[in-house]
mmCIF file of C-alpha atoms in Angstrom:
data_model
loop_
_atom_site.group_PDB
_atom_site.id
_atom_site.type_symbol
_atom_site.label_atom_id
_atom_site.label_comp_id
_atom_site.label_asym_id
_atom_site.label_seq_id
_atom_site.Cartn_x
_atom_site.Cartn_y
_atom_site.Cartn_z
ATOM 1 C CA UNK A 1 -21.596 -34.956 -16.661
ATOM 2 C CA UNK A 2 -21.528 -32.719 -13.621
ATOM 3 C CA UNK A 3 -21.482 -29.059 -14.571
ATOM 4 C CA UNK A 4 -18.758 -26.849 -12.992
ATOM 5 C CA UNK A 5 -19.924 -24.507 -10.269
ATOM 6 C CA UNK A 6 -20.156 -20.998 -11.741
ATOM 7 C CA UNK A 7 -17.960 -18.318 -10.204
ATOM 8 C CA UNK A 8 -19.868 -15.878 -8.002
ATOM 9 C CA UNK A 9 -20.486 -12.404 -9.335
ATOM 10 C CA UNK A 10 -18.226 -9.640 -7.929
ATOM 11 C CA UNK A 11 -21.122 -8.349 -5.828
ATOM 12 C CA UNK A 12 -21.826 -11.833 -4.455
ATOM 13 C CA UNK A 13 -18.124 -12.411 -3.688
ATOM 14 C CA UNK A 14 -18.005 -9.078 -1.870
ATOM 15 C CA UNK A 15 -21.115 -9.875 0.163
ATOM 16 C CA UNK A 16 -19.841 -13.341 1.073
ATOM 17 C CA UNK A 17 -16.397 -12.112 2.136
ATOM 18 C CA UNK A 18 -17.540 -9.244 4.324
ATOM 19 C CA UNK A 19 -20.349 -11.213 5.913
ATOM 20 C CA UNK A 20 -17.955 -14.057 6.795
ATOM 21 C CA UNK A 21 -14.976 -12.024 8.012
ATOM 22 C CA UNK A 22 -15.794 -9.532 10.782
ATOM 23 C CA UNK A 23 -14.648 -5.888 10.708
ATOM 24 C CA UNK A 24 -11.775 -4.602 12.852
ATOM 25 C CA UNK A 25 -12.732 -3.415 16.316
ATOM 26 C CA UNK A 26 -11.676 0.197 15.654
ATOM 27 C CA UNK A 27 -13.445 0.568 12.294
ATOM 28 C CA UNK A 28 -16.298 2.675 13.682
ATOM 29 C CA UNK A 29 -13.886 5.156 15.266
ATOM 30 C CA UNK A 30 -11.827 5.351 12.071
ATOM 31 C CA UNK A 31 -14.921 6.073 9.995
ATOM 32 C CA UNK A 32 -16.021 8.855 12.338
ATOM 33 C CA UNK A 33 -12.623 10.519 11.859
ATOM 34 C CA UNK A 34 -12.588 9.906 8.104
ATOM 35 C CA UNK A 35 -16.108 11.236 7.597
ATOM 36 C CA UNK A 36 -15.295 14.523 9.324
ATOM 37 C CA UNK A 37 -12.002 14.793 7.421
ATOM 38 C CA UNK A 38 -13.603 14.187 4.015
ATOM 39 C CA UNK A 39 -16.515 16.544 4.675
ATOM 40 C CA UNK A 40 -14.193 19.338 5.760
ATOM 41 C CA UNK A 41 -11.955 19.149 2.709
ATOM 42 C CA UNK A 42 -14.877 18.601 0.339
ATOM 43 C CA UNK A 43 -16.380 21.853 1.615
ATOM 44 C CA UNK A 44 -13.079 23.596 0.910
ATOM 45 C CA UNK A 45 -12.893 22.140 -2.606
ATOM 46 C CA UNK A 46 -9.653 20.302 -1.921
ATOM 47 C CA UNK A 47 -8.608 17.071 -3.591
ATOM 48 C CA UNK A 48 -8.391 14.114 -1.205
ATOM 49 C CA UNK A 49 -5.995 11.192 -1.704
ATOM 50 C CA UNK A 50 -6.297 7.884 0.093
ATOM 51 C CA UNK A 51 -2.760 6.488 0.280
ATOM 52 C CA UNK A 52 -2.444 2.864 1.394
ATOM 53 C CA UNK A 53 0.893 1.669 2.682
ATOM 54 C CA UNK A 54 2.733 -1.271 4.237
ATOM 55 C CA UNK A 55 2.069 -5.002 4.204
ATOM 56 C CA UNK A 56 -0.965 -6.978 5.366
ATOM 57 C CA UNK A 57 -0.699 -9.944 7.702
ATOM 58 C CA UNK A 58 -2.504 -13.257 7.264
ATOM 59 C CA UNK A 59 -3.320 -14.606 10.766
ATOM 60 C CA UNK A 60 -3.225 -18.390 11.185
ATOM 61 C CA UNK A 61 -5.084 -18.461 14.516
ATOM 62 C CA UNK A 62 -8.014 -16.544 15.989
ATOM 63 C CA UNK A 63 -5.904 -15.698 19.044
ATOM 64 C CA UNK A 64 -3.065 -14.763 16.749
ATOM 65 C CA UNK A 65 0.449 -15.854 17.561
ATOM 66 C CA UNK A 66 1.585 -16.888 14.093
ATOM 67 C CA UNK A 67 0.891 -15.076 10.846
ATOM 68 C CA UNK A 68 2.201 -14.729 7.303
ATOM 69 C CA UNK A 69 3.691 -11.369 6.364
ATOM 70 C CA UNK A 70 5.699 -9.678 3.616
ATOM 71 C CA UNK A 71 8.749 -7.437 3.553
ATOM 72 C CA UNK A 72 7.016 -4.085 3.014
ATOM 73 C CA UNK A 73 7.993 -1.361 5.476
ATOM 74 C CA UNK A 74 5.739 1.245 3.870
ATOM 75 C CA UNK A 75 8.510 3.353 2.337
ATOM 76 C CA UNK A 76 6.693 4.042 -0.945
ATOM 77 C CA UNK A 77 3.441 5.011 0.752
ATOM 78 C CA UNK A 78 4.949 7.200 3.474
ATOM 79 C CA UNK A 79 7.187 9.036 1.022
ATOM 80 C CA UNK A 80 4.405 9.503 -1.531
ATOM 81 C CA UNK A 81 2.031 10.856 1.128
ATOM 82 C CA UNK A 82 4.467 13.709 1.794
ATOM 83 C CA UNK A 83 4.612 14.613 -1.888
ATOM 84 C CA UNK A 84 0.816 14.481 -2.250
ATOM 85 C CA UNK A 85 0.569 16.884 0.680
ATOM 86 C CA UNK A 86 3.108 19.185 -0.992
ATOM 87 C CA UNK A 87 0.899 19.114 -4.128
ATOM 88 C CA UNK A 88 -2.033 20.509 -2.125
ATOM 89 C CA UNK A 89 -3.916 17.280 -1.429
ATOM 90 C CA UNK A 90 -5.501 16.295 1.859
ATOM 91 C CA UNK A 91 -4.286 12.762 2.573
ATOM 92 C CA UNK A 92 -5.889 9.849 4.391
ATOM 93 C CA UNK A 93 -2.921 7.625 5.159
ATOM 94 C CA UNK A 94 -4.137 4.051 5.650
ATOM 95 C CA UNK A 95 -1.078 2.148 6.800
ATOM 96 C CA UNK A 96 0.034 -1.063 8.430
ATOM 97 C CA UNK A 97 0.360 -0.475 12.144
ATOM 98 C CA UNK A 98 3.977 0.363 13.087
ATOM 99 C CA UNK A 99 5.078 0.761 9.467
ATOM 100 C CA UNK A 100 6.635 4.021 8.297
ATOM 101 C CA UNK A 101 4.775 7.320 8.701
ATOM 102 C CA UNK A 102 5.114 10.530 6.684
ATOM 103 C CA UNK A 103 7.807 12.851 8.047
ATOM 104 C CA UNK A 104 8.927 10.641 10.939
ATOM 105 C CA UNK A 105 10.113 8.132 8.293
ATOM 106 C CA UNK A 106 13.222 10.278 7.838
ATOM 107 C CA UNK A 107 14.396 9.105 11.254
ATOM 108 C CA UNK A 108 12.518 5.920 12.112
ATOM 109 C CA UNK A 109 13.821 3.909 9.136
ATOM 110 C CA UNK A 110 17.484 4.405 9.882
ATOM 111 C CA UNK A 111 20.182 1.984 10.960
ATOM 112 C CA UNK A 112 21.064 4.355 13.768
ATOM 113 C CA UNK A 113 19.071 4.809 16.933
ATOM 114 C CA UNK A 114 16.850 7.886 17.046
ATOM 115 C CA UNK A 115 18.901 8.956 20.066
ATOM 116 C CA UNK A 116 21.932 9.354 17.782
ATOM 117 C CA UNK A 117 20.306 12.470 16.351
ATOM 118 C CA UNK A 118 20.266 14.112 19.787
ATOM 119 C CA UNK A 119 22.758 15.639 22.157
ATOM 120 C CA UNK A 120 22.727 17.219 25.601
ATOM 121 C CA UNK A 121 23.320 20.911 25.989
ATOM 122 C CA UNK A 122 25.741 20.954 28.945
ATOM 123 C CA UNK A 123 24.881 24.568 29.776
ATOM 124 C CA UNK A 124 21.172 23.927 30.280
ATOM 125 C CA UNK A 125 21.004 20.163 30.787
ATOM 126 C CA UNK A 126 18.364 19.928 28.030
ATOM 127 C CA UNK A 127 18.116 17.641 25.021
ATOM 128 C CA UNK A 128 18.855 19.285 21.664
ATOM 129 C CA UNK A 129 19.206 18.096 18.086
ATOM 130 C CA UNK A 130 22.819 17.444 17.200
ATOM 131 C CA UNK A 131 24.238 20.297 15.102
ATOM 132 C CA UNK A 132 24.936 17.983 12.149
ATOM 133 C CA UNK A 133 21.213 17.181 11.799
ATOM 134 C CA UNK A 134 19.745 20.609 12.591
ATOM 135 C CA UNK A 135 19.074 21.839 9.053
ATOM 136 C CA UNK A 136 17.292 18.724 7.779
ATOM 137 C CA UNK A 137 15.312 18.157 10.963
ATOM 138 C CA UNK A 138 14.156 21.777 11.010
ATOM 139 C CA UNK A 139 12.978 21.481 7.402
ATOM 140 C CA UNK A 140 11.058 18.256 8.116
ATOM 141 C CA UNK A 141 9.603 19.689 11.335
ATOM 142 C CA UNK A 142 8.340 22.783 9.528
ATOM 143 C CA UNK A 143 6.649 20.659 6.864
ATOM 144 C CA UNK A 144 5.037 18.436 9.482
ATOM 145 C CA UNK A 145 3.915 21.406 11.591
ATOM 146 C CA UNK A 146 2.259 23.033 8.573
ATOM 147 C CA UNK A 147 0.380 19.817 7.763
ATOM 148 C CA UNK A 148 -0.811 19.575 11.374
ATOM 149 C CA UNK A 149 -1.880 23.214 11.367
ATOM 150 C CA UNK A 150 -3.879 22.738 8.149
ATOM 151 C CA UNK A 151 -5.267 19.382 9.334
ATOM 152 C CA UNK A 152 -4.556 17.854 5.905
ATOM 153 C CA UNK A 153 -3.269 14.466 7.114
ATOM 154 C CA UNK A 154 -5.386 11.755 8.728
ATOM 155 C CA UNK A 155 -3.545 8.606 9.817
ATOM 156 C CA UNK A 156 -5.455 5.315 10.109
ATOM 157 C CA UNK A 157 -3.974 1.868 10.673
ATOM 158 C CA UNK A 158 -4.667 -1.784 9.916
ATOM 159 C CA UNK A 159 -2.915 -5.079 10.636
ATOM 160 C CA UNK A 160 -4.485 -8.001 8.778
ATOM 161 C CA UNK A 161 -5.697 -8.398 5.201
ATOM 162 C CA UNK A 162 -9.292 -8.408 6.442
ATOM 163 C CA UNK A 163 -8.724 -5.186 8.422
ATOM 164 C CA UNK A 164 -7.314 -3.580 5.296
ATOM 165 C CA UNK A 165 -10.185 -4.568 3.010
ATOM 166 C CA UNK A 166 -12.829 -3.404 5.493
ATOM 167 C CA UNK A 167 -11.072 -0.050 5.935
ATOM 168 C CA UNK A 168 -10.557 0.420 2.197
ATOM 169 C CA UNK A 169 -14.169 -0.332 1.316
ATOM 170 C CA UNK A 170 -15.763 1.817 4.005
ATOM 171 C CA UNK A 171 -13.440 4.809 3.577
ATOM 172 C CA UNK A 172 -13.901 4.599 -0.211
ATOM 173 C CA UNK A 173 -17.649 4.857 0.254
ATOM 174 C CA UNK A 174 -17.156 7.957 2.395
ATOM 175 C CA UNK A 175 -15.040 9.479 -0.377
ATOM 176 C CA UNK A 176 -17.603 8.741 -3.092
ATOM 177 C CA UNK A 177 -19.309 12.178 -2.796
ATOM 178 C CA UNK A 178 -15.966 13.786 -3.714
ATOM 179 C CA UNK A 179 -16.454 12.503 -7.256
ATOM 180 C CA UNK A 180 -13.424 13.138 -9.452
ATOM 181 C CA UNK A 181 -11.694 15.054 -6.642
ATOM 182 C CA UNK A 182 -10.950 11.720 -4.938
ATOM 183 C CA UNK A 183 -7.773 9.794 -5.688
ATOM 184 C CA UNK A 184 -6.765 6.309 -4.537
ATOM 185 C CA UNK A 185 -3.043 5.538 -4.451
ATOM 186 C CA UNK A 186 -2.919 1.851 -3.583
ATOM 187 C CA UNK A 187 0.697 1.317 -2.535
ATOM 188 C CA UNK A 188 0.020 -1.257 0.204
ATOM 189 C CA UNK A 189 1.482 -4.728 -0.339
ATOM 190 C CA UNK A 190 -1.764 -6.685 -0.145
ATOM 191 C CA UNK A 191 -1.783 -10.421 0.542
ATOM 192 C CA UNK A 192 -3.034 -12.615 -2.303
ATOM 193 C CA UNK A 193 -4.037 -15.501 -0.016
ATOM 194 C CA UNK A 194 -5.665 -15.718 3.409
ATOM 195 C CA UNK A 195 -7.273 -18.016 5.991
ATOM 196 C CA UNK A 196 -11.070 -17.531 6.134
ATOM 197 C CA UNK A 197 -12.547 -17.015 9.571
ATOM 198 C CA UNK A 198 -14.435 -20.314 9.509
ATOM 199 C CA UNK A 199 -11.227 -22.269 8.818
ATOM 200 C CA UNK A 200 -9.059 -20.593 11.433
ATOM 201 C CA UNK A 201 -8.065 -22.520 14.557
ATOM 202 C CA UNK A 202 -8.846 -20.764 17.826
ATOM 203 C CA UNK A 203 -5.648 -21.372 19.782
ATOM 204 C CA UNK A 204 -1.941 -21.289 19.061
ATOM 205 C CA UNK A 205 -0.845 -24.064 16.691
ATOM 206 C CA UNK A 206 1.275 -26.459 18.720
ATOM 207 C CA UNK A 207 4.720 -27.519 17.505
ATOM 208 C CA UNK A 208 5.159 -30.540 19.809
ATOM 209 C CA UNK A 209 3.685 -33.601 18.091
ATOM 210 C CA UNK A 210 1.757 -34.950 21.057
ATOM 211 C CA UNK A 211 0.060 -31.596 21.664
ATOM 212 C CA UNK A 212 -0.648 -30.948 17.992
ATOM 213 C CA UNK A 213 -2.389 -34.324 17.681
ATOM 214 C CA UNK A 214 -4.667 -33.604 20.618
ATOM 215 C CA UNK A 215 -5.353 -30.155 19.197
ATOM 216 C CA UNK A 216 -6.311 -31.630 15.826
ATOM 217 C CA UNK A 217 -8.658 -34.079 17.545
ATOM 218 C CA UNK A 218 -10.273 -31.282 19.535
ATOM 219 C CA UNK A 219 -10.618 -29.130 16.409
ATOM 220 C CA UNK A 220 -12.215 -31.963 14.462
ATOM 221 C CA UNK A 221 -14.733 -32.715 17.194
ATOM 222 C CA UNK A 222 -15.677 -29.059 17.556
ATOM 223 C CA UNK A 223 -15.951 -28.414 13.838
ATOM 224 C CA UNK A 224 -19.131 -30.427 13.398
ATOM 225 C CA UNK A 225 -20.169 -31.898 10.074
ATOM 226 C CA UNK A 226 -20.755 -28.581 8.298
ATOM 227 C CA UNK A 227 -17.574 -26.724 9.229
ATOM 228 C CA UNK A 228 -14.615 -27.064 6.844
ATOM 229 C CA UNK A 229 -11.317 -28.454 8.151
ATOM 230 C CA UNK A 230 -8.850 -25.983 9.682
ATOM 231 C CA UNK A 231 -6.556 -24.295 7.175
ATOM 232 C CA UNK A 232 -3.454 -24.663 9.367
ATOM 233 C CA UNK A 233 -2.744 -28.035 10.919
ATOM 234 C CA UNK A 234 0.159 -30.271 11.792
ATOM 235 C CA UNK A 235 0.867 -33.571 10.097
ATOM 236 C CA UNK A 236 3.605 -35.489 11.846
ATOM 237 C CA UNK A 237 6.363 -32.927 12.299
ATOM 238 C CA UNK A 238 5.189 -30.766 9.382
ATOM 239 C CA UNK A 239 2.906 -27.744 9.445
ATOM 240 C CA UNK A 240 0.402 -27.822 6.590
ATOM 241 C CA UNK A 241 -1.184 -24.493 5.626
ATOM 242 C CA UNK A 242 -4.011 -24.413 3.090
ATOM 243 C CA UNK A 243 -4.660 -20.819 2.021
ATOM 244 C CA UNK A 244 -7.512 -19.507 -0.095
ATOM 245 C CA UNK A 245 -7.226 -16.664 -2.627
ATOM 246 C CA UNK A 246 -8.304 -13.239 -1.448
ATOM 247 C CA UNK A 247 -11.244 -12.086 -3.611
ATOM 248 C CA UNK A 248 -10.183 -9.423 -6.104
ATOM 249 C CA UNK A 249 -12.008 -6.281 -5.020
ATOM 250 C CA UNK A 250 -9.987 -3.791 -7.075
ATOM 251 C CA UNK A 251 -12.656 -3.806 -9.790
ATOM 252 C CA UNK A 252 -15.321 -3.129 -7.147
ATOM 253 C CA UNK A 253 -13.473 0.064 -6.216
ATOM 254 C CA UNK A 254 -14.107 1.302 -9.762
ATOM 255 C CA UNK A 255 -17.592 -0.110 -10.247
ATOM 256 C CA UNK A 256 -19.220 0.500 -6.899
ATOM 257 C CA UNK A 257 -17.247 2.013 -4.040
ATOM 258 C CA UNK A 258 -15.914 5.205 -5.665
ATOM 259 C CA UNK A 259 -16.715 5.077 -9.399
ATOM 260 C CA UNK A 260 -15.710 8.661 -10.247
ATOM 261 C CA UNK A 261 -12.378 8.694 -8.413
ATOM 262 C CA UNK A 262 -8.950 8.312 -9.996
ATOM 263 C CA UNK A 263 -7.508 4.904 -9.134
ATOM 264 C CA UNK A 264 -3.754 4.270 -9.115
ATOM 265 C CA UNK A 265 -2.512 0.776 -8.313
ATOM 266 C CA UNK A 266 0.884 -0.921 -8.307
ATOM 267 C CA UNK A 267 2.245 -4.084 -9.843
ATOM 268 C CA UNK A 268 5.450 -5.411 -8.276
ATOM 269 C CA UNK A 269 7.375 -8.148 -10.078
ATOM 270 C CA UNK A 270 10.808 -9.769 -9.853
ATOM 271 C CA UNK A 271 11.106 -10.905 -13.494
ATOM 272 C CA UNK A 272 11.920 -8.033 -15.913
ATOM 273 C CA UNK A 273 10.372 -9.969 -18.813
ATOM 274 C CA UNK A 274 6.958 -10.013 -17.095
ATOM 275 C CA UNK A 275 6.678 -6.525 -15.617
ATOM 276 C CA UNK A 276 5.060 -4.520 -18.422
ATOM 277 C CA UNK A 277 2.879 -7.419 -19.547
ATOM 278 C CA UNK A 278 1.524 -7.942 -16.005
ATOM 279 C CA UNK A 279 0.922 -4.190 -15.579
ATOM 280 C CA UNK A 280 -1.033 -4.091 -18.856
ATOM 281 C CA UNK A 281 -3.022 -7.148 -17.768
ATOM 282 C CA UNK A 282 -3.879 -5.511 -14.416
ATOM 283 C CA UNK A 283 -4.963 -2.319 -16.203
ATOM 284 C CA UNK A 284 -7.327 -4.217 -18.495
ATOM 285 C CA UNK A 285 -8.695 -6.426 -15.733
ATOM 286 C CA UNK A 286 -9.400 -3.792 -13.098
ATOM 287 C CA UNK A 287 -9.989 -0.716 -15.318
ATOM 288 C CA UNK A 288 -7.906 1.546 -13.095
ATOM 289 C CA UNK A 289 -6.719 4.845 -14.522
ATOM 290 C CA UNK A 290 -3.060 4.045 -13.935
ATOM 291 C CA UNK A 291 -1.024 0.976 -13.053
ATOM 292 C CA UNK A 292 2.533 1.646 -11.901
ATOM 293 C CA UNK A 293 4.847 -1.260 -12.583
ATOM 294 C CA UNK A 294 8.065 -1.684 -10.635
ATOM 295 C CA UNK A 295 10.722 -4.347 -10.230
ATOM 296 C CA UNK A 296 11.725 -5.418 -6.737
ATOM 297 C CA UNK A 297 15.401 -4.813 -7.528
ATOM 298 C CA UNK A 298 15.011 -1.371 -9.168
ATOM 299 C CA UNK A 299 11.863 0.049 -7.533
ATOM 300 C CA UNK A 300 13.747 2.935 -5.896
ATOM 301 C CA UNK A 301 15.130 4.121 -9.252
ATOM 302 C CA UNK A 302 12.570 3.427 -11.978
ATOM 303 C CA UNK A 303 8.869 2.707 -12.532
ATOM 304 C CA UNK A 304 6.672 2.393 -15.595
ATOM 305 C CA UNK A 305 3.309 4.124 -15.998
ATOM 306 C CA UNK A 306 0.718 2.063 -17.866
ATOM 307 C CA UNK A 307 -2.602 3.738 -18.609
ATOM 308 C CA UNK A 308 -5.347 3.549 -21.199
ATOM 309 C CA UNK A 309 -5.018 7.220 -22.112
ATOM 310 C CA UNK A 310 -1.287 7.621 -22.590
ATOM 311 C CA UNK A 311 1.684 5.736 -24.009
ATOM 312 C CA UNK A 312 3.738 3.548 -21.732
ATOM 313 C CA UNK A 313 5.978 5.942 -19.805
ATOM 314 C CA UNK A 314 9.136 5.209 -17.848
ATOM 315 C CA UNK A 315 10.172 7.413 -14.943
ATOM 316 C CA UNK A 316 13.783 7.085 -13.858
ATOM 317 C CA UNK A 317 15.991 8.812 -11.332
ATOM 318 C CA UNK A 318 19.212 9.940 -13.082
ATOM 319 C CA UNK A 319 22.167 7.751 -12.180
ATOM 320 C CA UNK A 320 24.038 10.458 -10.278
ATOM 321 C CA UNK A 321 20.930 11.279 -8.198
ATOM 322 C CA UNK A 322 20.103 7.767 -7.002
ATOM 323 C CA UNK A 323 20.161 7.008 -3.306
ATOM 324 C CA UNK A 324 21.991 3.863 -2.291
ATOM 325 C CA UNK A 325 19.886 0.746 -1.923
ATOM 326 C CA UNK A 326 20.975 -2.397 -0.111
ATOM 327 C CA UNK A 327 18.596 -4.535 -2.179
ATOM 328 C CA UNK A 328 18.872 -2.700 -5.501
ATOM 329 C CA UNK A 329 20.647 -3.956 -8.625
ATOM 330 C CA UNK A 330 21.530 -0.950 -10.777
ATOM 331 C CA UNK A 331 22.536 -3.079 -13.743
ATOM 332 C CA UNK A 332 18.876 -4.103 -14.122
ATOM 333 C CA UNK A 333 17.656 -0.524 -14.620
ATOM 334 C CA UNK A 334 16.148 -0.394 -18.123
ATOM 335 C CA UNK A 335 16.023 -4.165 -18.568
ATOM 336 C CA UNK A 336 12.255 -4.331 -18.113
ATOM 337 C CA UNK A 337 11.520 -1.726 -20.814
ATOM 338 C CA UNK A 338 9.842 -3.279 -23.845
ATOM 339 C CA UNK A 339 9.741 -0.250 -26.089
ATOM 340 C CA UNK A 340 12.075 2.242 -24.439
ATOM 341 C CA UNK A 341 14.360 4.013 -26.907
ATOM 342 C CA UNK A 342 18.123 3.953 -26.530
ATOM 343 C CA UNK A 343 18.100 7.649 -25.626
ATOM 344 C CA UNK A 344 15.550 6.964 -22.864
ATOM 345 C CA UNK A 345 17.650 4.127 -21.491
ATOM 346 C CA UNK A 346 20.663 6.403 -21.395
ATOM 347 C CA UNK A 347 18.780 9.180 -19.608
ATOM 348 C CA UNK A 348 19.814 7.717 -16.277
ATOM 349 C CA UNK A 349 23.300 9.126 -16.903
ATOM 350 C CA UNK A 350 21.987 12.714 -16.749
ATOM 351 C CA UNK A 351 22.236 14.935 -13.700
ATOM 352 C CA UNK A 352 24.944 16.878 -11.969
ATOM 353 C CA UNK A 353 27.777 15.202 -10.110
ATOM 354 C CA UNK A 354 27.463 15.341 -6.362
ATOM 355 C CA UNK A 355 23.882 16.614 -6.327
ATOM 356 C CA UNK A 356 21.528 15.439 -3.567
ATOM 357 C CA UNK A 357 19.785 12.131 -4.141
ATOM 358 C CA UNK A 358 16.261 12.191 -5.558
ATOM 359 C CA UNK A 359 13.386 10.113 -4.219
ATOM 360 C CA UNK A 360 11.516 8.607 -7.143
ATOM 361 C CA UNK A 361 8.215 9.464 -5.455
ATOM 362 C CA UNK A 362 9.077 13.136 -6.026
ATOM 363 C CA UNK A 363 8.855 12.353 -9.755
ATOM 364 C CA UNK A 364 5.881 9.983 -9.571
ATOM 365 C CA UNK A 365 3.451 12.119 -7.561
ATOM 366 C CA UNK A 366 3.550 15.332 -9.659
ATOM 367 C CA UNK A 367 2.900 13.234 -12.780
ATOM 368 C CA UNK A 368 -0.116 11.652 -11.078
ATOM 369 C CA UNK A 369 -1.386 15.030 -9.859
ATOM 370 C CA UNK A 370 -1.205 16.306 -13.442
ATOM 371 C CA UNK A 371 -3.126 13.260 -14.730
ATOM 372 C CA UNK A 372 -5.678 13.750 -11.957
ATOM 373 C CA UNK A 373 -6.136 17.380 -12.955
ATOM 374 C CA UNK A 374 -6.964 16.343 -16.508
ATOM 375 C CA UNK A 375 -9.446 13.758 -15.199
ATOM 376 C CA UNK A 376 -11.174 16.448 -13.115
ATOM 377 C CA UNK A 377 -11.343 18.782 -16.125
ATOM 378 C CA UNK A 378 -13.011 16.093 -18.225
ATOM 379 C CA UNK A 379 -15.494 15.364 -15.420
ATOM 380 C CA UNK A 380 -16.377 19.046 -15.182
ATOM 381 C CA UNK A 381 -16.796 19.260 -18.963
ATOM 382 C CA UNK A 382 -19.190 16.314 -18.932
ATOM 383 C CA UNK A 383 -21.214 17.927 -16.158
ATOM 384 C CA UNK A 384 -21.391 21.315 -17.869
#
């Protein structure tokens, strides 16, 4: 009987992936910026957080016209980056190109045009901020200006899943000398499947049947006997896409890329019955310090912290302090809690009437910073 092919080791899977899928063109420039940023803040003894944000695309063609994407706009990452900065961290913000950015997110992710925040001063003929928005915009501008002055925010971008993995690996290696002072907050919505470089068609996939047939013939003849068939191809009037799983490198982050850093990852689910179980599974599989579970429908109002060191912990925005959400379902808040007490489930009713809305990231990040502080203390005690 033929024996099954053994799965490659994590190191072998890493080597095979990165040798087969080329790095992004701007990686070298990004690493030059990141190296200088990390070295500066390491010398000053500052904690450095790598915050990943936004979705990753899966290109279907080498000259990409079509790709697979997800809904993420980068809200969680951009918002969290601001709160990490307010906690005294230097932040490398690795985000999907054109997704939300810290500070500008207050105005770029709005149903109104950015021009609606402005007005013309008839006396001077200059553009000014409308009086209604002056107070908030001044507050955001001051925060942003202070971050620029202190040079505590470095913004890097990616587009595809391969771009993201290259950037994450190489920046993580640069952060390795930080030891326990490094923190990874992996909020990006990372694709689970992709098209390997050697199975990607070169040109745009044709929709007209006569052109798609000639394209398939040309692809087959150019593949040669050793090249696998293209992952995206037409069959009659249908488009057939055969995706492969993205290798799971989250364990490599712990084992090899930045072994002393604090790792925080996210688990997004749509089924309340699966959320905690999947978060616990991810924690055990990848050995991260913290997995934050959240439901698609309640992610702006509640999350669950799952870690090896502490009890399962739910963080909820009180009902009267919740911002409106077009996609949220408030009746599902608390439904994913396995062991939450009745008093905990009712805590969402706390808070003053008419108070400003609270961003859940303002509750998440200080908790993480506190956990990180304890991790650093233990690392120092071991080194003493």
